[in-house]
XYZ file of C-alpha atoms in Angstrom:
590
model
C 5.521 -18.209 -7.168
C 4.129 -15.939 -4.209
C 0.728 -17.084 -2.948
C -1.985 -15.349 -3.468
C -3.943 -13.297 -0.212
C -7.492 -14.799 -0.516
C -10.348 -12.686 -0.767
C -11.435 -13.217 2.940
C -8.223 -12.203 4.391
C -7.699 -8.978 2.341
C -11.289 -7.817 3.565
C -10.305 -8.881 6.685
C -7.427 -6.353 6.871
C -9.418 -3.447 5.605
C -12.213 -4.282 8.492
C -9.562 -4.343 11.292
C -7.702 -1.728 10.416
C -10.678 0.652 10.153
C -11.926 -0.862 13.381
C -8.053 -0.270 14.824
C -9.051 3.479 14.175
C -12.498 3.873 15.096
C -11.457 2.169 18.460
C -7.890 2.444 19.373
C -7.310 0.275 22.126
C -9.138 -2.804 20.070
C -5.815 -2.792 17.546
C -5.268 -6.448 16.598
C -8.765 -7.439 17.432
C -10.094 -10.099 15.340
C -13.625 -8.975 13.129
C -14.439 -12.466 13.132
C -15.392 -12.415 9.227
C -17.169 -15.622 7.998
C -19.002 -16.629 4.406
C -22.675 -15.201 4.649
C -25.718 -16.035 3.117
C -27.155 -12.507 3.237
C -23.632 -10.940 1.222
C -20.526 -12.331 0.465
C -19.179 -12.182 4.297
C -20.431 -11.166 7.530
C -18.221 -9.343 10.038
C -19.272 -10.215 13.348
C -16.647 -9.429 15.808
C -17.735 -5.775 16.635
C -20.272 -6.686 19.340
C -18.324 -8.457 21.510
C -15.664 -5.478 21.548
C -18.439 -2.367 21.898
C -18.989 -4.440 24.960
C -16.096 -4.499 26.461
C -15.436 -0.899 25.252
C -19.055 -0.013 27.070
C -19.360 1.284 23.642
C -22.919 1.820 21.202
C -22.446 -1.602 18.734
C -24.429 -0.008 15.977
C -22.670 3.341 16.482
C -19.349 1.702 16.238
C -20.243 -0.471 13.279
C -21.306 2.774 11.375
C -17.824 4.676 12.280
C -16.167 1.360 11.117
C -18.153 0.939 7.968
C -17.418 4.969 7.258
C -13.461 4.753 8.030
C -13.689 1.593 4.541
C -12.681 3.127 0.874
C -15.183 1.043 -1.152
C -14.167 0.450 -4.499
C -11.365 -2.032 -5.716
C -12.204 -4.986 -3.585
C -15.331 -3.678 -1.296
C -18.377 -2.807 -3.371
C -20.878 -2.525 -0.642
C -21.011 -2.906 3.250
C -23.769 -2.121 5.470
C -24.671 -2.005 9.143
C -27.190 -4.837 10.241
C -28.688 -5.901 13.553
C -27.450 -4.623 16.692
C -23.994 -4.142 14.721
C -22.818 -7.070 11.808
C -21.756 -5.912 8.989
C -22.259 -6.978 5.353
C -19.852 -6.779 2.815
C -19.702 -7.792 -0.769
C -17.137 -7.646 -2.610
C -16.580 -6.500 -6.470
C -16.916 -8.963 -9.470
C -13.339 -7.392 -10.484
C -11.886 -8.782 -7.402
C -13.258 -11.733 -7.152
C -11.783 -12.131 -10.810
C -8.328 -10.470 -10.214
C -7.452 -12.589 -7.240
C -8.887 -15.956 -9.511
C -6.340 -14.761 -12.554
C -3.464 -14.616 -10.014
C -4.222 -18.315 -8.477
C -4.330 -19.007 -12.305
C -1.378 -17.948 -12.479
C 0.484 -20.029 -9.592
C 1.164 -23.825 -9.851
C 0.162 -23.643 -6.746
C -2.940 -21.997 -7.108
C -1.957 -19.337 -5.007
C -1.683 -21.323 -2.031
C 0.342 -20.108 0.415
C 3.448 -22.158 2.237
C 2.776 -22.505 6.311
C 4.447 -20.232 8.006
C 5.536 -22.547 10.444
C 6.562 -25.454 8.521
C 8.689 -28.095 10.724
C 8.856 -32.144 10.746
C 5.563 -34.405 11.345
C 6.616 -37.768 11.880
C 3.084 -39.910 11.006
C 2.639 -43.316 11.806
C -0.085 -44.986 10.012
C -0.922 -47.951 8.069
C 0.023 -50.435 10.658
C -0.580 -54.146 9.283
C 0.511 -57.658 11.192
C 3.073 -59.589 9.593
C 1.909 -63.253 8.919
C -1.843 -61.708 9.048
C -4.488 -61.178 6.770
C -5.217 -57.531 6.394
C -8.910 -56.721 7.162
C -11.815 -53.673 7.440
C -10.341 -52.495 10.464
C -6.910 -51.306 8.836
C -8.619 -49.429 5.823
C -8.929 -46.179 7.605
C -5.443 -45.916 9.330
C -3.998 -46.607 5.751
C -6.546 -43.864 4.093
C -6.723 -41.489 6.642
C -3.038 -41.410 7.197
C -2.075 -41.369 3.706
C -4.562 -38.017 3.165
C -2.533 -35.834 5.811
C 0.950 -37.128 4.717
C -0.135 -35.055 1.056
C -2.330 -32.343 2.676
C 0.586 -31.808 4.973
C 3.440 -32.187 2.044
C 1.568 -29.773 0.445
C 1.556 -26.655 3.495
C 5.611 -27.301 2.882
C 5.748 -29.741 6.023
C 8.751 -32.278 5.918
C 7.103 -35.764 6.628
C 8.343 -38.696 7.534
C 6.393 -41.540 7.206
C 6.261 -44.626 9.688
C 4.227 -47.880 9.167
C 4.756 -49.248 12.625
C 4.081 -52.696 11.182
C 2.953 -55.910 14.014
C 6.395 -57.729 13.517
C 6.975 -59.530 16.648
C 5.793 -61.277 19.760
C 5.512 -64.286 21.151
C 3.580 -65.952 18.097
C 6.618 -66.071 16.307
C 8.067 -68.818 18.300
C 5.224 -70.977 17.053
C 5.642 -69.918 13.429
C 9.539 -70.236 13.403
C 9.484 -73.439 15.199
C 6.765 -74.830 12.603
C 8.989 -73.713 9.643
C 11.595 -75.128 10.773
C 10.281 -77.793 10.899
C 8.115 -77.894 8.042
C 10.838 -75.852 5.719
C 9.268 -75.905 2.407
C 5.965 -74.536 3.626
C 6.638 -70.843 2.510
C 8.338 -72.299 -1.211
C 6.745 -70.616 -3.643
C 5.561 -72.351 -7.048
C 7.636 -70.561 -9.432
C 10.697 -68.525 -9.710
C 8.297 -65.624 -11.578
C 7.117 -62.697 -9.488
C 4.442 -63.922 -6.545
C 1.337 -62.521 -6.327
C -0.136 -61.155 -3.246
C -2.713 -63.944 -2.996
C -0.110 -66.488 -3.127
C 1.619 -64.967 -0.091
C -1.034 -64.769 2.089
C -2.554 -68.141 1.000
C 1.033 -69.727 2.361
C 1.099 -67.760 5.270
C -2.389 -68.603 6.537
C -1.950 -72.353 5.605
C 1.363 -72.210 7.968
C -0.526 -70.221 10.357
C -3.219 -72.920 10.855
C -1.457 -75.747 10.747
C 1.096 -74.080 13.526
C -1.664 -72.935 15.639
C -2.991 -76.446 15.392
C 0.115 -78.247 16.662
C 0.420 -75.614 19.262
C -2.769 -76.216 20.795
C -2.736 -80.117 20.597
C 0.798 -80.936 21.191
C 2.603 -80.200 24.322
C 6.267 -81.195 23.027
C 5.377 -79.305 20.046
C 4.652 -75.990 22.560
C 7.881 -76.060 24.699
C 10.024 -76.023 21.682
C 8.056 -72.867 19.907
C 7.756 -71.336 23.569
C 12.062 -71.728 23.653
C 12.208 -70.310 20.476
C 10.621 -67.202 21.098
C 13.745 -67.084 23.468
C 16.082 -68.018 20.657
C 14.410 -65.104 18.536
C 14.792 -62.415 21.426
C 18.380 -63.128 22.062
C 19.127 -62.512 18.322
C 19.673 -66.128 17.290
C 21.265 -66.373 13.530
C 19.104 -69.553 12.495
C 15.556 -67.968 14.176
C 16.267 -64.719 12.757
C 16.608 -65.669 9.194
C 13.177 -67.619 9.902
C 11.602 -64.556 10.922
C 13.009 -62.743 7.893
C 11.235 -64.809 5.639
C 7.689 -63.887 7.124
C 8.255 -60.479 7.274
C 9.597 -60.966 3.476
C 6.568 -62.906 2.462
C 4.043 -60.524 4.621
C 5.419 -57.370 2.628
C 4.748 -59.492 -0.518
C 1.536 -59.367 0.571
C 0.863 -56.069 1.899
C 2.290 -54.485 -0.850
C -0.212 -55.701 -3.363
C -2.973 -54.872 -1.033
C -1.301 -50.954 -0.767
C -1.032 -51.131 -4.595
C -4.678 -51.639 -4.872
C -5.377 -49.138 -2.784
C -3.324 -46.583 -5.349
C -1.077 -46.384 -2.130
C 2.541 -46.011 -2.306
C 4.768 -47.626 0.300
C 8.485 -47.246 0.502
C 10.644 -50.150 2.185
C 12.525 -47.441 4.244
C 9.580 -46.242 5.542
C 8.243 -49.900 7.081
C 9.689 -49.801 10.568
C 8.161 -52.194 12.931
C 8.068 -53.353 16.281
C 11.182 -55.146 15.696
C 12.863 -51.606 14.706
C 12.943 -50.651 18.051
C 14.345 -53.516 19.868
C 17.683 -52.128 20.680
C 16.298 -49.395 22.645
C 13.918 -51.019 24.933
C 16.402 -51.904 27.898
C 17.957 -48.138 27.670
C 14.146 -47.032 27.700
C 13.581 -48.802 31.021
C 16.510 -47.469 32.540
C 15.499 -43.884 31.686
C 12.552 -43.914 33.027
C 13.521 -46.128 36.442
C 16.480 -43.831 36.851
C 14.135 -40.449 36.230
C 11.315 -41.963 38.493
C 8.749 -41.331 35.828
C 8.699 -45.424 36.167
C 8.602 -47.783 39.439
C 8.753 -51.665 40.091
C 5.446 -52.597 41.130
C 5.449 -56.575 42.196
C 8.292 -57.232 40.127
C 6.556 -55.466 36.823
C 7.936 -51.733 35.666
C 4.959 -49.537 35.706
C 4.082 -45.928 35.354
C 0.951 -44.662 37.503
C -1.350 -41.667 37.117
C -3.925 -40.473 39.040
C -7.100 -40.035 36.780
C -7.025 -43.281 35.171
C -8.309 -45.918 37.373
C -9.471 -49.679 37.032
C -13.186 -50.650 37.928
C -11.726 -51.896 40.960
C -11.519 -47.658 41.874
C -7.503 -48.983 42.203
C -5.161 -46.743 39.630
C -4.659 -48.495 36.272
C -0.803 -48.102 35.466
C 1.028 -48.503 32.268
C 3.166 -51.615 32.101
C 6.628 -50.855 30.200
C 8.123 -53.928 31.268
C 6.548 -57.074 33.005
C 7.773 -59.277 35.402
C 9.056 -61.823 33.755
C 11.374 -59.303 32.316
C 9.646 -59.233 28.920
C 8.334 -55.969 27.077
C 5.356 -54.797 26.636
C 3.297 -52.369 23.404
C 4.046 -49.242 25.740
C 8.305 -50.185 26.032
C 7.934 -50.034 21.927
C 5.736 -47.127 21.141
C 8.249 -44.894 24.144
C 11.511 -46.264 22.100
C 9.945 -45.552 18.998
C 8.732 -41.342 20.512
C 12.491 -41.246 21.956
C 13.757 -42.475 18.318
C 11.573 -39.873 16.314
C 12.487 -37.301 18.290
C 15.690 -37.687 18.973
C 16.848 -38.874 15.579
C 14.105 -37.898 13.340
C 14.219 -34.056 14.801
C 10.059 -34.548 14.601
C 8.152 -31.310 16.429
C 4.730 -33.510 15.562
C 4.413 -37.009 15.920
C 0.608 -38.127 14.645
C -0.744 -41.709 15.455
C -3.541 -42.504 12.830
C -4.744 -45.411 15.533
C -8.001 -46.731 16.254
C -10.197 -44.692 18.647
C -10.597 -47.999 20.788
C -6.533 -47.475 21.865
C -6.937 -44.384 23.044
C -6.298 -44.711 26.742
C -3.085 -46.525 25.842
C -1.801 -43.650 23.701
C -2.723 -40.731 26.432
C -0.709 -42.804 28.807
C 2.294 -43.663 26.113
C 2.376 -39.541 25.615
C 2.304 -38.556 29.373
C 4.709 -40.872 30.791
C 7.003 -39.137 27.248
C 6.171 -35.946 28.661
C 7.401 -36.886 31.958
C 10.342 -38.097 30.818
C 11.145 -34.838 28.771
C 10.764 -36.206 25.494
C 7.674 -34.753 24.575
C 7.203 -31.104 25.703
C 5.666 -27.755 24.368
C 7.892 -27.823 21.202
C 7.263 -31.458 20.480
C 3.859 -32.793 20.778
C 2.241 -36.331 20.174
C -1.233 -36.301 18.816
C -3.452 -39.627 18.215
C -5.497 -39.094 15.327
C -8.059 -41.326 16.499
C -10.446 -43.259 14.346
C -14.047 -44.976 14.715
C -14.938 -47.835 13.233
C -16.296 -49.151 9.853
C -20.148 -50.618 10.256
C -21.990 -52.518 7.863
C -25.149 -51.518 6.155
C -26.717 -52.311 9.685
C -25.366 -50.123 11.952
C -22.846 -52.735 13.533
C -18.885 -53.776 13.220
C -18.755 -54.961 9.481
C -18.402 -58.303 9.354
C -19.330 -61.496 7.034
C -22.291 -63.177 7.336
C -20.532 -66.274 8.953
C -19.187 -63.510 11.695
C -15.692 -63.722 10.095
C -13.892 -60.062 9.814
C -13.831 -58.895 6.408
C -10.870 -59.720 3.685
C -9.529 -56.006 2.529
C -9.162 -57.218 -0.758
C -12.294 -58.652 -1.110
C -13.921 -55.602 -0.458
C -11.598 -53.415 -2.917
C -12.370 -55.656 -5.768
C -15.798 -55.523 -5.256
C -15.884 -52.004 -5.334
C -13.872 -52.139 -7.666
C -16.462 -54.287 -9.671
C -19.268 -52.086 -9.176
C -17.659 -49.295 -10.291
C -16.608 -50.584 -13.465
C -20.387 -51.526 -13.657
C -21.611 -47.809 -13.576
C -18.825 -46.179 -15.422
C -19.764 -49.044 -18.097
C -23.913 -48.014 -17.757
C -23.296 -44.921 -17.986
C -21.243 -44.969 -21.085
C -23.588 -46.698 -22.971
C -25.600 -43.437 -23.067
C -22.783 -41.849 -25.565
C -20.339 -44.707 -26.039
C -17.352 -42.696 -26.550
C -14.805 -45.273 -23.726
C -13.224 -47.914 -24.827
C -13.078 -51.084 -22.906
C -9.472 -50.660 -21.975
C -11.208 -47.002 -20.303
C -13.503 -48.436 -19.260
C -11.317 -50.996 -17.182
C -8.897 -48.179 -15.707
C -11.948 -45.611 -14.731
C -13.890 -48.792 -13.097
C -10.323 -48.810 -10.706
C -10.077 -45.093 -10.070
C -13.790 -44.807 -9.476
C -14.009 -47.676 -7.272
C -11.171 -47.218 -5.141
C -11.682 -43.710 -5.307
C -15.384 -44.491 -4.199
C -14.145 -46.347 -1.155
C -11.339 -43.522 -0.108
C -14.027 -40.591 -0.423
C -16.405 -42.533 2.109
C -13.727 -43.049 4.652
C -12.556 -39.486 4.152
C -15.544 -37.595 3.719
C -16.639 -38.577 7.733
C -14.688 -36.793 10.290
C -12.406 -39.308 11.285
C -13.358 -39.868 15.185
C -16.939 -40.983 13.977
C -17.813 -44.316 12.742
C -19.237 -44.501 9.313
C -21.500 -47.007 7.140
C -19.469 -49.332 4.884
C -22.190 -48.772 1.776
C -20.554 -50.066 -1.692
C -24.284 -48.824 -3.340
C -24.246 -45.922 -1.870
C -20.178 -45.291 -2.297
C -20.445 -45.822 -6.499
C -23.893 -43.495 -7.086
C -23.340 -40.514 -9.162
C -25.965 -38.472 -7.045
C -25.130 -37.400 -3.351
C -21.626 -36.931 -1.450
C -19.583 -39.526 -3.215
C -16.315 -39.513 -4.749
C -18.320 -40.557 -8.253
C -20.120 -37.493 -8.348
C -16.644 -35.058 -7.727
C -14.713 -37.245 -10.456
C -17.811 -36.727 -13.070
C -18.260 -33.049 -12.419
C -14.469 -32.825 -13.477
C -14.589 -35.462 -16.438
C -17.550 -32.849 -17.356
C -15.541 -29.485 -17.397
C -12.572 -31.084 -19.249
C -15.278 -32.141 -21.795
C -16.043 -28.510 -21.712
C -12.629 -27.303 -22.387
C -12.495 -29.691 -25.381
C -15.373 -28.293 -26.703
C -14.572 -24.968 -27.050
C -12.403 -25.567 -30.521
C -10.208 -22.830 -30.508
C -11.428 -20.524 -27.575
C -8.748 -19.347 -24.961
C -9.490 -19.652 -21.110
C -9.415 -16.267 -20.261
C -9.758 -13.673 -17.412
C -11.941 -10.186 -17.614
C -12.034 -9.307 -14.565
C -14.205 -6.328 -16.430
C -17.287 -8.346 -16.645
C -20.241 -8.601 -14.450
C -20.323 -11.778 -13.183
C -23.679 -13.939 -12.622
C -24.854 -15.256 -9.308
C -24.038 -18.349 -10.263
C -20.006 -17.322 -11.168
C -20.031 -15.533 -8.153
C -21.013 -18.380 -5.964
C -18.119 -20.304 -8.405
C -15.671 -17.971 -7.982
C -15.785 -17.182 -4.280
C -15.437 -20.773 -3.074
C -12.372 -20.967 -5.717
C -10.950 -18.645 -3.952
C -11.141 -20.430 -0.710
C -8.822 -23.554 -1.707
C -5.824 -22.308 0.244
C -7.895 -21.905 3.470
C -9.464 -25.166 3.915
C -6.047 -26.748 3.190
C -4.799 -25.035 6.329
C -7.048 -25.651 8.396
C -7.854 -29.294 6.890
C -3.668 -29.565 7.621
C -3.809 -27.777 11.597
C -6.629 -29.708 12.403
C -5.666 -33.057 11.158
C -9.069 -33.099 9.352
C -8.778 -34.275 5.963
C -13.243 -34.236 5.670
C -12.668 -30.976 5.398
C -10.837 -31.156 1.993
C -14.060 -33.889 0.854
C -16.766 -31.353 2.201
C -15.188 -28.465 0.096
C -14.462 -30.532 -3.142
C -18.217 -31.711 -2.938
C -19.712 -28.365 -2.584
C -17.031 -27.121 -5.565
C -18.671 -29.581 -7.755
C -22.036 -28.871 -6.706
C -21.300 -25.330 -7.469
C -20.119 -26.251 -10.907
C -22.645 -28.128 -12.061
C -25.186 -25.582 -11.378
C -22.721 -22.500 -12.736
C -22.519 -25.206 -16.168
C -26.411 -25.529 -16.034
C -26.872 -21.709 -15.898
C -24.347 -20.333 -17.458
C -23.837 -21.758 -21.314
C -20.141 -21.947 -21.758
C -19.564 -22.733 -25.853
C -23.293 -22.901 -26.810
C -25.492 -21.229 -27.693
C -22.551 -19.100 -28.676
C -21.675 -16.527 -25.296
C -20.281 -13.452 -26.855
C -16.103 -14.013 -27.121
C -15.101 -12.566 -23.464
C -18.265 -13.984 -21.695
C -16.862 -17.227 -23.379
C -13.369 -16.878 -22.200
C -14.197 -15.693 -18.775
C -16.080 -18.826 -18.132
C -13.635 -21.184 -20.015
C -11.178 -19.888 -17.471
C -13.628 -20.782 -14.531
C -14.053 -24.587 -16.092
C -9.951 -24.467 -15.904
C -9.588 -23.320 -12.499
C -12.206 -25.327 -11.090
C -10.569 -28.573 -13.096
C -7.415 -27.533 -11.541
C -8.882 -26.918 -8.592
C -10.978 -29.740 -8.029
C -7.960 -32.744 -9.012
C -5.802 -30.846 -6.669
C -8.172 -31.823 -4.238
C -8.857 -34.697 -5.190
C -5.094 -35.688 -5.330
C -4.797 -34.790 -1.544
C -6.735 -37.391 -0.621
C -5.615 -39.682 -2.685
C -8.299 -39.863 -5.239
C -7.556 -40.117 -9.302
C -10.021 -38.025 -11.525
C -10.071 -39.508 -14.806
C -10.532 -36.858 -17.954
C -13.516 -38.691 -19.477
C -15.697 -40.416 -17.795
């Protein structure tokens, strides 16, 4: 289907081009048009250009306003100030253009015009560690651009650059070995997350125990780690079976967070093994790199130690081992080179940031990063607890992922089973499924809804109410218009674009038409809050267009009823779009 031009740009076009003729030599000049509380848009781009023109601002607004046909889309447009202008548009536009994203499976929104390949690397767990907190938002955040992105026409590649090596693998093998039925599991039927991570923190204990009271025990794990870089057969199969049992694991965890992870897509550390010596040379041979007692560093000038001495980036240390920045290089040479990626995004914690500018400079010095192909770290802050600091348990302990999904999980089912009570029309086996979309849901929306760089309040109470910003409140304002829809018996969802609308449709019916915008510049700006903040005001705007406006009773004469049966549709449509871009399930009752 062809997209559909939103109302903003089309009014747009008919500003500039009467401003293009009114003042030649501004052609191309941008009115600078934005949503106005005084009319449907204010254009605000003519001062700045009578100035440079040494030009009258009011005058020129006036010739402007006097070179725009009112009618089909412009119904009114005035001069204010020293030189804005006003403009509303008609109630049959506003209609027309909502038909034809009616129309469009797309609802009207338009492909990106330059689509090309993001390579995004989120959702980064440790193998033979519990997931926590801290690795909610990478997996959320991540997993919200992949779909907003998907959806602009982007190819994406995914990439969970997953913890899957290192020297505490020498301990683990070593233990395993021998200690071989420590990872056994109880039956032959299908193991449970739980299970997984129950064996693997039992082993991991009771290695790191040994390890730190036995020297004998030490040497051999330390010559393992050896036996595991040089590719051993026997060590290799060990390590195997934690990353096996770690997926196990991390799966379940993904699964409950309505998450879905492909095996092809779960490239870690390890991935990237067979590139790190060529990565070295490169950069020796190039320069970009230089031996600095022994270690292989990179320098720059503006990042320096508290010792005023320049901090460098270690690729590969002395002892000939490699460090994080040898692996993240391999992996920008591999997504490049093989991948064909033009955007590589990092969902990584804020608190690596340094590492990252470095990882992406020394790439651009090398060449493999560049004005075509650019690295970006979509950096995140951290989740608090209801006290302002680091969320943790009340013994100090980080806090178990799952855990906190289940409980939210919990009290969702909790309200969804309240609030039923009122009408009683959900059975339990509803009941059960809405308490997991609304929960997890719940826990998404509150990640999302903050713009990623800032930390925000882990707040289950909060997270579950059906008043405020929340996820809750977006999924019941939908549960409500397909309620609506049901209700109307045998009444259509239609358009009349003749009809005069009421403030309330118009207020509808003008952020409607907006979708397509927010999605591109929620997709350029790597800002999925955007999406939230518009989904949130949609359903605001609903509920107050519902409360207004009666839809089936008392009885609206037939086209007043049809016109506003077709605004319940779009916004539905509209809203689990949305919704679906970040993730987020809207059940149809609620």
């Amino acid at each position: 289907m062809a997209s559909v031009p939103s109302l903003a740009s089309s009014v747009n076009q008919r500003v500039a081009d009467a401003l293009a003729s009114a003042l030649p030599e501004a052609g191309g000049a941008d009115p600078l048009l934005r949503r106005s509380d005084r009319a449907d848009f204010q254009a605000n781009g003519i001062l700045a250009l009578a100035k440079k023109a040494k030009a009258n601002p009011r005058e020129l607004a006036t010739t402007v306003v006097e070179g725009i046909a009112s009618g089909d889309l412009i119904k009114d447009i005035e001069v204010s100030g020293p030189g804005f202008l006003n403009i509303t548009v008609s109630d049959r536009a506003i209609m027309e253009t909502l038909a034809a994203r009616a129309g469009d499976d797309r609802l009207g929104v338009p492909y990106a015009s330059n689509a090309g390949t993001t390579v995004i690397d989120y959702a980064q767990p440790n193998v033979a560690k519990e997931m926590h907190v801290g690795h909610l938002r990478s997996a959320v955040i991540g997993a919200a651009m992949v779909e907003i992105l998907e959806f602009t026409g982007e190819k994406v590649v995914r990439r969970h650059h997953i913890g899957d090596w290192g020297t505490q693998f020498g301990m683990l093998i070593q233990y395993l070995l021998e200690h071989p039925h420590e990872l056994d599991h109880k039956s032959d039927a299908e193991v449970s997350g739980e299970e997984a991570m129950s064996n693997l923190n039992r082993l991991y204990k009771a290695s790191r125990a040994l390890f730190d009271s036995n020297e004998e025990f030490k040497t051999r794990a330390r010559a393992r780690v050896v036996e595991l870089q040089a590719g051993e057969a026997e060590t290799l199969a060990m390590w195997q079976r934690f990353v096996d049992e770690s997926k196990i694991y991390f799966y379940s965890v993904f699964d409950k967070l309505d998450m879905d992870i492909q095996d092809a897509d779960v490239v870690g550390e390890s991935g990237y093994n067979d590139m790190l010596v060529e990565t070295c040379k490169l950069l020796e041979d190039s320069g970009v790199a230089v031996r600095s007692n022994g270690a292989l560093c990179v320098f720059f000038d503006e990042y320096k130690g508290p010792d005023g001495n320049p901090t460098p980036l270690i690729v590969q240390k002395s002892d000939g081992g490699f460090g994080y920045a040898a692996t993240d290089l391999s992996a920008i040479r591999d997504r490049v080179g093989n991948l064909k990626a033009d955007t590589l995004i990092y969902v990584v914690d804020a608190r690596q940031s340094l590492h990252f500018k470095m990882v992406f400079e020394t790439a651009r010095r090398a060449g493999w990063l560049n004005d075509e192909v650019k690295a970006v770290q979509l950096a995140f802050g951290t989740v608090l607890g209801k006290d302002g600091k680091p969320f943790k348990t009340r013994e100090g302990e980080t806090v178990r992922l799952v855990d906190l999904l289940d409980e939210a999980v919990e009290r969702a089912t909790t309200v969804v089973r309240e609030k039923d009570k009122e009408r009683g029309f959900l059975g339990e086996q509803e009941i059960v499924e809405n308490g997991l979309q609304v929960g997890i849901g719940a826990v998404k929306y509150a990640d999302l809804s903050t713009s990623a760089a800032r930390d925000y309040k882990f707040d289950l109470d909060q997270m579950v109410s059906l008043t405020g910003d929340t996820s809750v409140y977006i999924q019941y304002a939908y549960a409500r218009l397909r309620s609506i829809l049901r209700n109307a018996g045998d009444r259509s969802p239609v358009a009349h674009p003749e009809l005069a609308l009421a403030p309330a449709e118009r207020a509808l019916g003008l952020h409607l038409d907006q979708f397509g915008e927010v999605i591109a510049e929620a997709a350029a700006e790597h800002a999925p809050h955007k999406v939230a903040a518009y989904l949130y005001q949609l359903s605001s705007l609903c509920t107050t267009f519902y409360t207004e406006c009666p839809v089936v009773k008392p009885e609206p004469e037939l086209v007043v009823g049809e016109n506003r049966l077709f605004l319940c549709e779009l916004t539905a449509r509209t809203l689990t779009k949305g919704m679906s871009l970040l993730g987020i399930r809207t059940p149809e009752r609620l």
